Short mmCIF file of C-alpha atoms in Angstrom, two decimals:
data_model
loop_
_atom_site.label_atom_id
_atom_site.label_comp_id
_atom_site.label_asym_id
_atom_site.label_seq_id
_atom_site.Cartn_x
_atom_site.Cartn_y
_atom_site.Cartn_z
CA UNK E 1 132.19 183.20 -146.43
CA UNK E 2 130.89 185.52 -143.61
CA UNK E 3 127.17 185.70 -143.48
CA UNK E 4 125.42 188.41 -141.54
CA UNK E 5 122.69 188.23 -139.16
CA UNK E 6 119.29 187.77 -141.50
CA UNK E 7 117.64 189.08 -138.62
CA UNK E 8 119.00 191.28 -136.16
CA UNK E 9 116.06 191.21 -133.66
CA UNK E 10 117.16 189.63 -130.55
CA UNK E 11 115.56 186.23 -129.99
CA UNK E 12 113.38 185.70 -126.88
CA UNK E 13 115.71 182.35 -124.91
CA UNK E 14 113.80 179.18 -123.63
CA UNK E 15 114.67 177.89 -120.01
CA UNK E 16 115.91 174.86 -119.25
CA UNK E 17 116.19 172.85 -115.77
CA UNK E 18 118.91 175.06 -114.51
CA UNK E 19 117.41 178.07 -115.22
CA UNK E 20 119.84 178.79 -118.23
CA UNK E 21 119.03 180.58 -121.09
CA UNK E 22 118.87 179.29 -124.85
CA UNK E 23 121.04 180.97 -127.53
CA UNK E 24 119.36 180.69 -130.93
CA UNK E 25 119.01 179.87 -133.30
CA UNK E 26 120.50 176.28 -132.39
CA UNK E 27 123.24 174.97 -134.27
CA UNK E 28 122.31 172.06 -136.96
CA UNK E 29 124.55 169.37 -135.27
CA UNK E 30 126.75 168.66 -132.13
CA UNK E 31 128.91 172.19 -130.60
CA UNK E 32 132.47 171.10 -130.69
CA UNK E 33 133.77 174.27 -128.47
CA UNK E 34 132.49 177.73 -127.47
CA UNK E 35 134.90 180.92 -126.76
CA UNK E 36 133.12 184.22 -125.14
CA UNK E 37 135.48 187.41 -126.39
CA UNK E 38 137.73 188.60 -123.61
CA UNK E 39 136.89 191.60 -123.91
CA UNK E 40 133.18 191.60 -124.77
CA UNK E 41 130.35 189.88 -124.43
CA UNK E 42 130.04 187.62 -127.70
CA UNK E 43 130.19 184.32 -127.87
CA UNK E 44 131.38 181.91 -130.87
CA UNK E 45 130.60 178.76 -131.18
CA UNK E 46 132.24 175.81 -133.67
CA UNK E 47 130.26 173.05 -134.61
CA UNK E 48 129.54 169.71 -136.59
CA UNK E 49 127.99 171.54 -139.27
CA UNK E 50 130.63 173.08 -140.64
CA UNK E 51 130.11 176.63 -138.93
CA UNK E 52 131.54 178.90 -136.58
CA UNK E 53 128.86 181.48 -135.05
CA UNK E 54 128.84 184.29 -132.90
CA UNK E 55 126.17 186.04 -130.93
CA UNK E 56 126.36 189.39 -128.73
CA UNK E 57 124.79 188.52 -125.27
CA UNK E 58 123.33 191.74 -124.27
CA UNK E 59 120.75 192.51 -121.92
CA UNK E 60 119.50 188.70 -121.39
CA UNK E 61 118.89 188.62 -125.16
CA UNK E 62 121.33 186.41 -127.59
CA UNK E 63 121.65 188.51 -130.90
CA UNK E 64 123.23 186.43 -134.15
CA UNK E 65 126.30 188.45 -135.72
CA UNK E 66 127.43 186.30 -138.09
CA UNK E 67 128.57 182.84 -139.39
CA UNK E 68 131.28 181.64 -141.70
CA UNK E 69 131.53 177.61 -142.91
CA UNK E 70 134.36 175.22 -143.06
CA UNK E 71 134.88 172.27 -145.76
CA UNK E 72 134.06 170.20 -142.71
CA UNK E 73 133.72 170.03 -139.09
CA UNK E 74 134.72 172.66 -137.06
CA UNK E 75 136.10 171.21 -133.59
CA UNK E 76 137.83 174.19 -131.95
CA UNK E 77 138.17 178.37 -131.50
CA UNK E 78 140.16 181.16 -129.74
CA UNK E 79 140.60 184.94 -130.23
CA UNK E 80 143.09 187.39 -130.12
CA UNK E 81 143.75 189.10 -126.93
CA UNK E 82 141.76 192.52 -127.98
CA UNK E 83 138.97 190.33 -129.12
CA UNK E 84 138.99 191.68 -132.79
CA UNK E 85 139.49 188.33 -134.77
CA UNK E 86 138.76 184.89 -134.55
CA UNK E 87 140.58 181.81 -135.02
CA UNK E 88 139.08 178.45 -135.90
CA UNK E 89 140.35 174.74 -137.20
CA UNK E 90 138.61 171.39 -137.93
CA UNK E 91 138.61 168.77 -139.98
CA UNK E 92 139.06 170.39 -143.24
CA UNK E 93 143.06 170.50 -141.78
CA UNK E 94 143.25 173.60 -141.58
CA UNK E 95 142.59 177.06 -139.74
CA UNK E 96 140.77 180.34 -140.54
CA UNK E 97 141.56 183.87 -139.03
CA UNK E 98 138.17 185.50 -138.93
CA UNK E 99 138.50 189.62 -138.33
CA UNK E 100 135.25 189.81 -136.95
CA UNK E 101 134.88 193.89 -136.16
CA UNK E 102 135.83 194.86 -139.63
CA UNK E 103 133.71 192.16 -141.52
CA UNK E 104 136.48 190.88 -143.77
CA UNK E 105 136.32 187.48 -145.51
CA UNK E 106 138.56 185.08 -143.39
CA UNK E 107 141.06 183.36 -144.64
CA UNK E 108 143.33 180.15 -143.99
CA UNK E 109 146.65 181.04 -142.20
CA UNK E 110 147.56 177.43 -140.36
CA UNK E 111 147.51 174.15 -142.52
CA UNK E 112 148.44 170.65 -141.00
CA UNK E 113 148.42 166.88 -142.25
CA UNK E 114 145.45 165.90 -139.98
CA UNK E 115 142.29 167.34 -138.38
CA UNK E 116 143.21 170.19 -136.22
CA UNK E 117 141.76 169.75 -132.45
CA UNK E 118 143.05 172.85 -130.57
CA UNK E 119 144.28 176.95 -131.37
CA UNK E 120 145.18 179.44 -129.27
CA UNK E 121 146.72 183.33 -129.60
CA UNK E 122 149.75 183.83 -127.93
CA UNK E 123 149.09 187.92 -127.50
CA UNK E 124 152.95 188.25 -125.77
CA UNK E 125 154.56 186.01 -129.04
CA UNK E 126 152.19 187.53 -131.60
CA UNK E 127 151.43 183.87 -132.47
CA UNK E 128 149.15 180.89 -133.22
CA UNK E 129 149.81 177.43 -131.66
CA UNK E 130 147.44 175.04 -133.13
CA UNK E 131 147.80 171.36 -132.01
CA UNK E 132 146.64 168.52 -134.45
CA UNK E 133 145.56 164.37 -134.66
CA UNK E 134 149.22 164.96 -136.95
CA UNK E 135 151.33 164.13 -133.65
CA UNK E 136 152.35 168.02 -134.32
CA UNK E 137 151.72 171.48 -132.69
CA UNK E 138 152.72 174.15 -134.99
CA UNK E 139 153.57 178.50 -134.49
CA UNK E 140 152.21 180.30 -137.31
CA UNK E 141 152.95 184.31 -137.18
CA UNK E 142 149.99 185.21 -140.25
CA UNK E 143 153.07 186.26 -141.98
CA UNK E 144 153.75 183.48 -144.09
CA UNK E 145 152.21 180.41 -145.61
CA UNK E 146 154.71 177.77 -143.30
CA UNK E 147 155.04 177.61 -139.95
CA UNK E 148 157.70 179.15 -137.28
CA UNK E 149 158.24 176.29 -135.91
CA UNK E 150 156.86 172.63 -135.49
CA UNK E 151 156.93 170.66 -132.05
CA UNK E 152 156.60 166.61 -132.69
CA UNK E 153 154.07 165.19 -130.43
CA UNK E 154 154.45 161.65 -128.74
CA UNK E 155 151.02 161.06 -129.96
CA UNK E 156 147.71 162.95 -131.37
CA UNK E 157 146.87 166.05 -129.75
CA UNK E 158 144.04 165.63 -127.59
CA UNK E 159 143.95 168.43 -125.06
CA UNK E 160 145.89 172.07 -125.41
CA UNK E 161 145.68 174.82 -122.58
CA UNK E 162 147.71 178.11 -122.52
CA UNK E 163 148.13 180.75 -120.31
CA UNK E 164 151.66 182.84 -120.94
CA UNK E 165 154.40 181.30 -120.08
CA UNK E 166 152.37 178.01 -119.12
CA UNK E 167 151.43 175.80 -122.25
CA UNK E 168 150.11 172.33 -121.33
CA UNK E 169 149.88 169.26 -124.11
CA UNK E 170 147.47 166.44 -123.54
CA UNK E 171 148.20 163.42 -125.89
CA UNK E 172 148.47 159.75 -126.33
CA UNK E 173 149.33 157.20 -123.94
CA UNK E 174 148.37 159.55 -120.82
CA UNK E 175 151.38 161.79 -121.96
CA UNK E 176 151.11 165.27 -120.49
CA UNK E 177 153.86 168.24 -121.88
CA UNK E 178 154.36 171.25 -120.25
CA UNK E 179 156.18 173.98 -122.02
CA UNK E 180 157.88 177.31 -120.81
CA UNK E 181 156.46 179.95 -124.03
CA UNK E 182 159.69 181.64 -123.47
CA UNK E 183 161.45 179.27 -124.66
CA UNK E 184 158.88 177.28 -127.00
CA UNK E 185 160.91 174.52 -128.95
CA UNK E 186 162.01 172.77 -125.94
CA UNK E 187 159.40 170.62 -123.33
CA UNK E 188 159.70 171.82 -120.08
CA UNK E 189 158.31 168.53 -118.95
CA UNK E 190 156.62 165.40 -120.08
CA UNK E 191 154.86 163.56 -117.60
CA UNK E 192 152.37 160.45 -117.10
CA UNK E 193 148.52 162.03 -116.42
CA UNK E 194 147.48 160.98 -112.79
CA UNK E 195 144.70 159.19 -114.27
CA UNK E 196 145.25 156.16 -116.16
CA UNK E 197 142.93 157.06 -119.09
CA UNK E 198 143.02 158.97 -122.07
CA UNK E 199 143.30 162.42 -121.41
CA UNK E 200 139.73 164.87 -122.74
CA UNK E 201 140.50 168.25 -121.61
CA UNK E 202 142.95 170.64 -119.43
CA UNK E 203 143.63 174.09 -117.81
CA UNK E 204 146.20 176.06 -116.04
CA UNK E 205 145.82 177.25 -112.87
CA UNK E 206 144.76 181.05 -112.76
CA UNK E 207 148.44 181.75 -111.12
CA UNK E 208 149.91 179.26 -113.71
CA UNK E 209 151.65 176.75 -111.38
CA UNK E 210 149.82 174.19 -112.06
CA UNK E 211 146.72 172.66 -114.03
CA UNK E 212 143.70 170.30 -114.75
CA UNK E 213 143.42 167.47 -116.20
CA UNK E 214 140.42 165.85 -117.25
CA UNK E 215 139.91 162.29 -118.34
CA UNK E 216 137.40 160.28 -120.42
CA UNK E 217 136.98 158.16 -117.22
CA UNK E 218 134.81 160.76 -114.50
CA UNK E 219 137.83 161.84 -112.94
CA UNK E 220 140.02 164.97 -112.84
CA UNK E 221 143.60 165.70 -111.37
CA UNK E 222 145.76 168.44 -109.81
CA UNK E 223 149.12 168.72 -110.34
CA UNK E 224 151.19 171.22 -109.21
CA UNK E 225 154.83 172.31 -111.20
CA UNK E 226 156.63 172.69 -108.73
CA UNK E 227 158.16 169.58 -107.14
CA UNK E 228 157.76 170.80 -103.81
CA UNK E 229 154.57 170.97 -103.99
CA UNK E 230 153.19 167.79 -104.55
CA UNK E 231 151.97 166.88 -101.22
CA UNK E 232 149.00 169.38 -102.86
CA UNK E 233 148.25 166.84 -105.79
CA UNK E 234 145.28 164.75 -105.75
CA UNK E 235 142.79 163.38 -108.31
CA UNK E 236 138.89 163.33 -107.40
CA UNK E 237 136.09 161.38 -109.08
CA UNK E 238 133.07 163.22 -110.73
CA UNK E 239 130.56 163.06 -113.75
CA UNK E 240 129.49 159.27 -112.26
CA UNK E 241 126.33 157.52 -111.80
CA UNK E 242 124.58 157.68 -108.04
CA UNK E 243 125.93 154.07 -107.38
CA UNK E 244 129.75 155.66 -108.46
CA UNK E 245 130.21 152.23 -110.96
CA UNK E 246 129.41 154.15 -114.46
CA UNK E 247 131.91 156.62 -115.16
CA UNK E 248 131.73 159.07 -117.50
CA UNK E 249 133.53 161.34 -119.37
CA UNK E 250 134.90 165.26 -118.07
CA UNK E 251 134.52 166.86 -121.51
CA UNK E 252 135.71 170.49 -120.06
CA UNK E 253 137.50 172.26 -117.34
CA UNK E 254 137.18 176.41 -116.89
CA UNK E 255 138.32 178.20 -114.40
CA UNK E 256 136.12 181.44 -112.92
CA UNK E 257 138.24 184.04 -113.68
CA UNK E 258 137.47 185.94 -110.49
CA UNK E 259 136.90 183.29 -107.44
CA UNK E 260 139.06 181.03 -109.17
CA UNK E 261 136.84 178.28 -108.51
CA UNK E 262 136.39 175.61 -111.14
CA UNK E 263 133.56 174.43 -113.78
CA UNK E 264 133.48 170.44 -115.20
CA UNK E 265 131.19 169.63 -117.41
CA UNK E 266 130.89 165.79 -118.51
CA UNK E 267 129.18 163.25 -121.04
CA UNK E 268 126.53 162.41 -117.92
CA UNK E 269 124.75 166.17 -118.95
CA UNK E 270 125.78 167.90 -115.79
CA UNK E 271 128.20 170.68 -114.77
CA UNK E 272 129.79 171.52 -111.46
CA UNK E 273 131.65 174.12 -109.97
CA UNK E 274 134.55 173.08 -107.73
CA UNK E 275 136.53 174.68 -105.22
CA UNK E 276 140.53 172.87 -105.63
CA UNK E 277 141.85 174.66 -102.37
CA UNK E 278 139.67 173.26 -99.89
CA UNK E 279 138.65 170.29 -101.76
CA UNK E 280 135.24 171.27 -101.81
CA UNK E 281 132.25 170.96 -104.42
CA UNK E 282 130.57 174.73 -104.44
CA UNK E 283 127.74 173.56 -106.51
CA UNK E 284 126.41 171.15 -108.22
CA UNK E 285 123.16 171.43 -111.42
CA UNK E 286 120.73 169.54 -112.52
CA UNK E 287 121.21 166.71 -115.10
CA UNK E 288 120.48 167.80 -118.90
CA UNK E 289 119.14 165.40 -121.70
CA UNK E 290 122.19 165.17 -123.23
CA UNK E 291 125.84 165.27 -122.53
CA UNK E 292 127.98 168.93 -122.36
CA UNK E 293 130.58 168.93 -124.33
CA UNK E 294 131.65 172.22 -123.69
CA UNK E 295 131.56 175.34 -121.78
CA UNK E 296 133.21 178.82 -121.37
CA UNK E 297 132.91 181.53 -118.78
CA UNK E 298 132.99 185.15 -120.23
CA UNK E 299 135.21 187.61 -118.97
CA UNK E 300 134.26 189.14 -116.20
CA UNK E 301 132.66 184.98 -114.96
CA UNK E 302 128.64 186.64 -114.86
CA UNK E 303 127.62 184.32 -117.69
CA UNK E 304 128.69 180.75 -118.12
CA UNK E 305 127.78 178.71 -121.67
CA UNK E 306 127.47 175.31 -122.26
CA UNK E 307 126.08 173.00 -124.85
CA UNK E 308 124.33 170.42 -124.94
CA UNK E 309 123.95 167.70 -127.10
CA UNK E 310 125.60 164.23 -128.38
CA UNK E 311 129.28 164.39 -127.74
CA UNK E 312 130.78 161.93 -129.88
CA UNK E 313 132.11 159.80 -126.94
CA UNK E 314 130.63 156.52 -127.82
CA UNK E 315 130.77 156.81 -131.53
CA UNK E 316 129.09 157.37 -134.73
CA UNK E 317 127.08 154.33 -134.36
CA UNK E 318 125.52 155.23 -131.29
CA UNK E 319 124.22 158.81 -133.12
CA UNK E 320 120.74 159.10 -134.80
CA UNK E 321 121.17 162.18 -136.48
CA UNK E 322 117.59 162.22 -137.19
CA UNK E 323 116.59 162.55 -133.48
CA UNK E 324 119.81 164.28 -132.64
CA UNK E 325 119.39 167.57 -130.92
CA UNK E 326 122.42 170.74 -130.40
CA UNK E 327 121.74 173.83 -127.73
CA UNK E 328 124.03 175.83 -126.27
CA UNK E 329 122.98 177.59 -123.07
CA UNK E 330 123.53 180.73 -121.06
CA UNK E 331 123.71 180.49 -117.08
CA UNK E 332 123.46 183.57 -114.99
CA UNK E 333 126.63 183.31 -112.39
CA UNK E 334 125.24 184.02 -108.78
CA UNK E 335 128.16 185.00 -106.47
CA UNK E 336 127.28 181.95 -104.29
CA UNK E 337 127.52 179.61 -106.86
CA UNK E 338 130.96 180.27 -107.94
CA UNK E 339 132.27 181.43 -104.59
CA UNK E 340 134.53 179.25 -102.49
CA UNK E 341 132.29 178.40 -99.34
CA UNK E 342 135.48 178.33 -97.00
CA UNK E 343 138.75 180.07 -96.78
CA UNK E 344 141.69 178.86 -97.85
CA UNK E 345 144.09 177.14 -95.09
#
């Protein structure tokens, strides 16, 4: 059901050690993803309360739209390329197409056998790939009740990132499949992650010949497609204690989408932006409370969200939901933060 804004008077943010900007009101429990439109400036967030949000960022001030509830956790989002609807699955098994602009009711258009843990739009296919803890992805057009077309997975979906043509599967065993979209029902190529740990999060190089991968064990790795280029492959270690010996997890990878610079976030509470061409950290923030889970530039890369709160990465016995805390954050994008600090060779 979509519930409106009770109160549509923007709410005054609270700083936080980075100088970032609170979106309220807070979600009840942990933010599973966040999506900013790409063509304005709302934000939607999916959570562990059952609900997807959205808020309008305008003029510093976070203003609530609306909200609509799942049978269950939410765990992922995306929108269509005009930024008119919303897409969003969970544990509930299934996913909801939210038309946001016109206010109508949403309503299921993707069902799978287990939890679903990634969507995207495909604007140039007119489709929905939504990957699932089913060992499936699965194209849905909103046409009909059954999929397109189903891909078997080696393993669980963990980790999805698209950018047309390039489609990039993270799943079990360190498996990594990369897919040509023009030509969707057959891998492109399955390869061993660089990092010999499960696999948390990915995302395609801004000229899509290559990607990110993240891993739950403070390290990331870039891998080109092309064969001749990996001389420019290399892994780097990150979201780890001062002494280097505690590892932690890289929960998210986003790429600016102007300086082309990168964002990690990680289950340590910090976030980074890193510069892949000349090797180079641009910047690093100060540590939050609580781990990020996840994070999203908008679309021009002025504002960049994260959450913050328990991230699920060392179990349910290790959350007190009575202590528990969830905020999601808005950081102002200076030029020199984001900026690589030397040119490329």
């Amino acid at each position: 059901m979509v519930k409106p804004s009770r109160s549509p008077t923007p709410q005054p943010p609270s700083a936080n050690p980075n100088k970032s900007f609170e979106v309220l009101p807070a979600p009840s429990e942990s933010v599973s993803s966040l999506s900013f439109s790409p063509t304005t400036n709302h934000l939607v967030a999916t959570a562990w309360d059952n609900q997807v949000r959205c808020w309008e960022v305008l003029n510093g001030s976070c203003i609530p739209k609306a909200a609509i509830s799942h049978d269950a956790p939410v765990l992922c989002s995306a929108w269509t390329g005009d930024g008119t609807t919303v897409f969003s699955g969970g544990c509930d098994k299934q996913v909801k197409m939210w038309p946001l602009t016109s206010g109508v009711q949403p309503i299921t258009v993707a069902v799978h056998d287990e939890p679903v843990k990634h969507v995207a739009y495909i604007s140039q296919m007119n489709l929905l790939v939504s990957g699932s803890w089913d060992k499936t992805l699965r194209y849905w057009d909103g046409r009909q009740p059954r999929p397109v077309h189903i891909q078997q997975l080696p393993d669980k979906c963990y980790a999805l990132a698209v950018d047309y043509p390039l489609m990039v599967v993270g799943s079990g065993n360190e498996n990594l499949i990369v897919f040509d979209l023009q030509f969707p029902q057959t891998e492109y190529k399955r390869m061993q992650s660089p990092i010999n740990y499960q696999t948390r999060c990915l995302a395609t190089f801004p000229d899509k010949q290559g990607f990110l991968v993240g891993s739950i064990h403070g390290r990331v790795g870039i891998e080109h497609l092309d064969d001749s280029q990996k001389d420019k492959n290399f892994t780097f270690r990150c979201h780890r204690n001062k002494n280097g010996d505690l590892a932690h997890s890289v929960n998210s990878l986003n790429f600016h989408p102007v300086h082309h610079t990168f964002a990690t976030t990680g289950s340590d509470g910090t976030f980074s932006f890193w510069d892949k061409e000349n090797k180079h950290r641009v910047k690093g923030f100060s540590q939050c409370p609580a781990p990020i889970p996840c994070s999203a530039f908008n679309a021009d890369g002025s504002l960049f969200a994260y959450a913050v709160c328990y991230d699920w990465s060392k179990g349910a016995e290790n959350h007190d939901p009575s202590n528990a805390t969830s905020h999601i954050y808005l950081h102002s994008v200076q030029e020199h933060d984001a900026k690589p600090k030397y040119k490329k060779k």
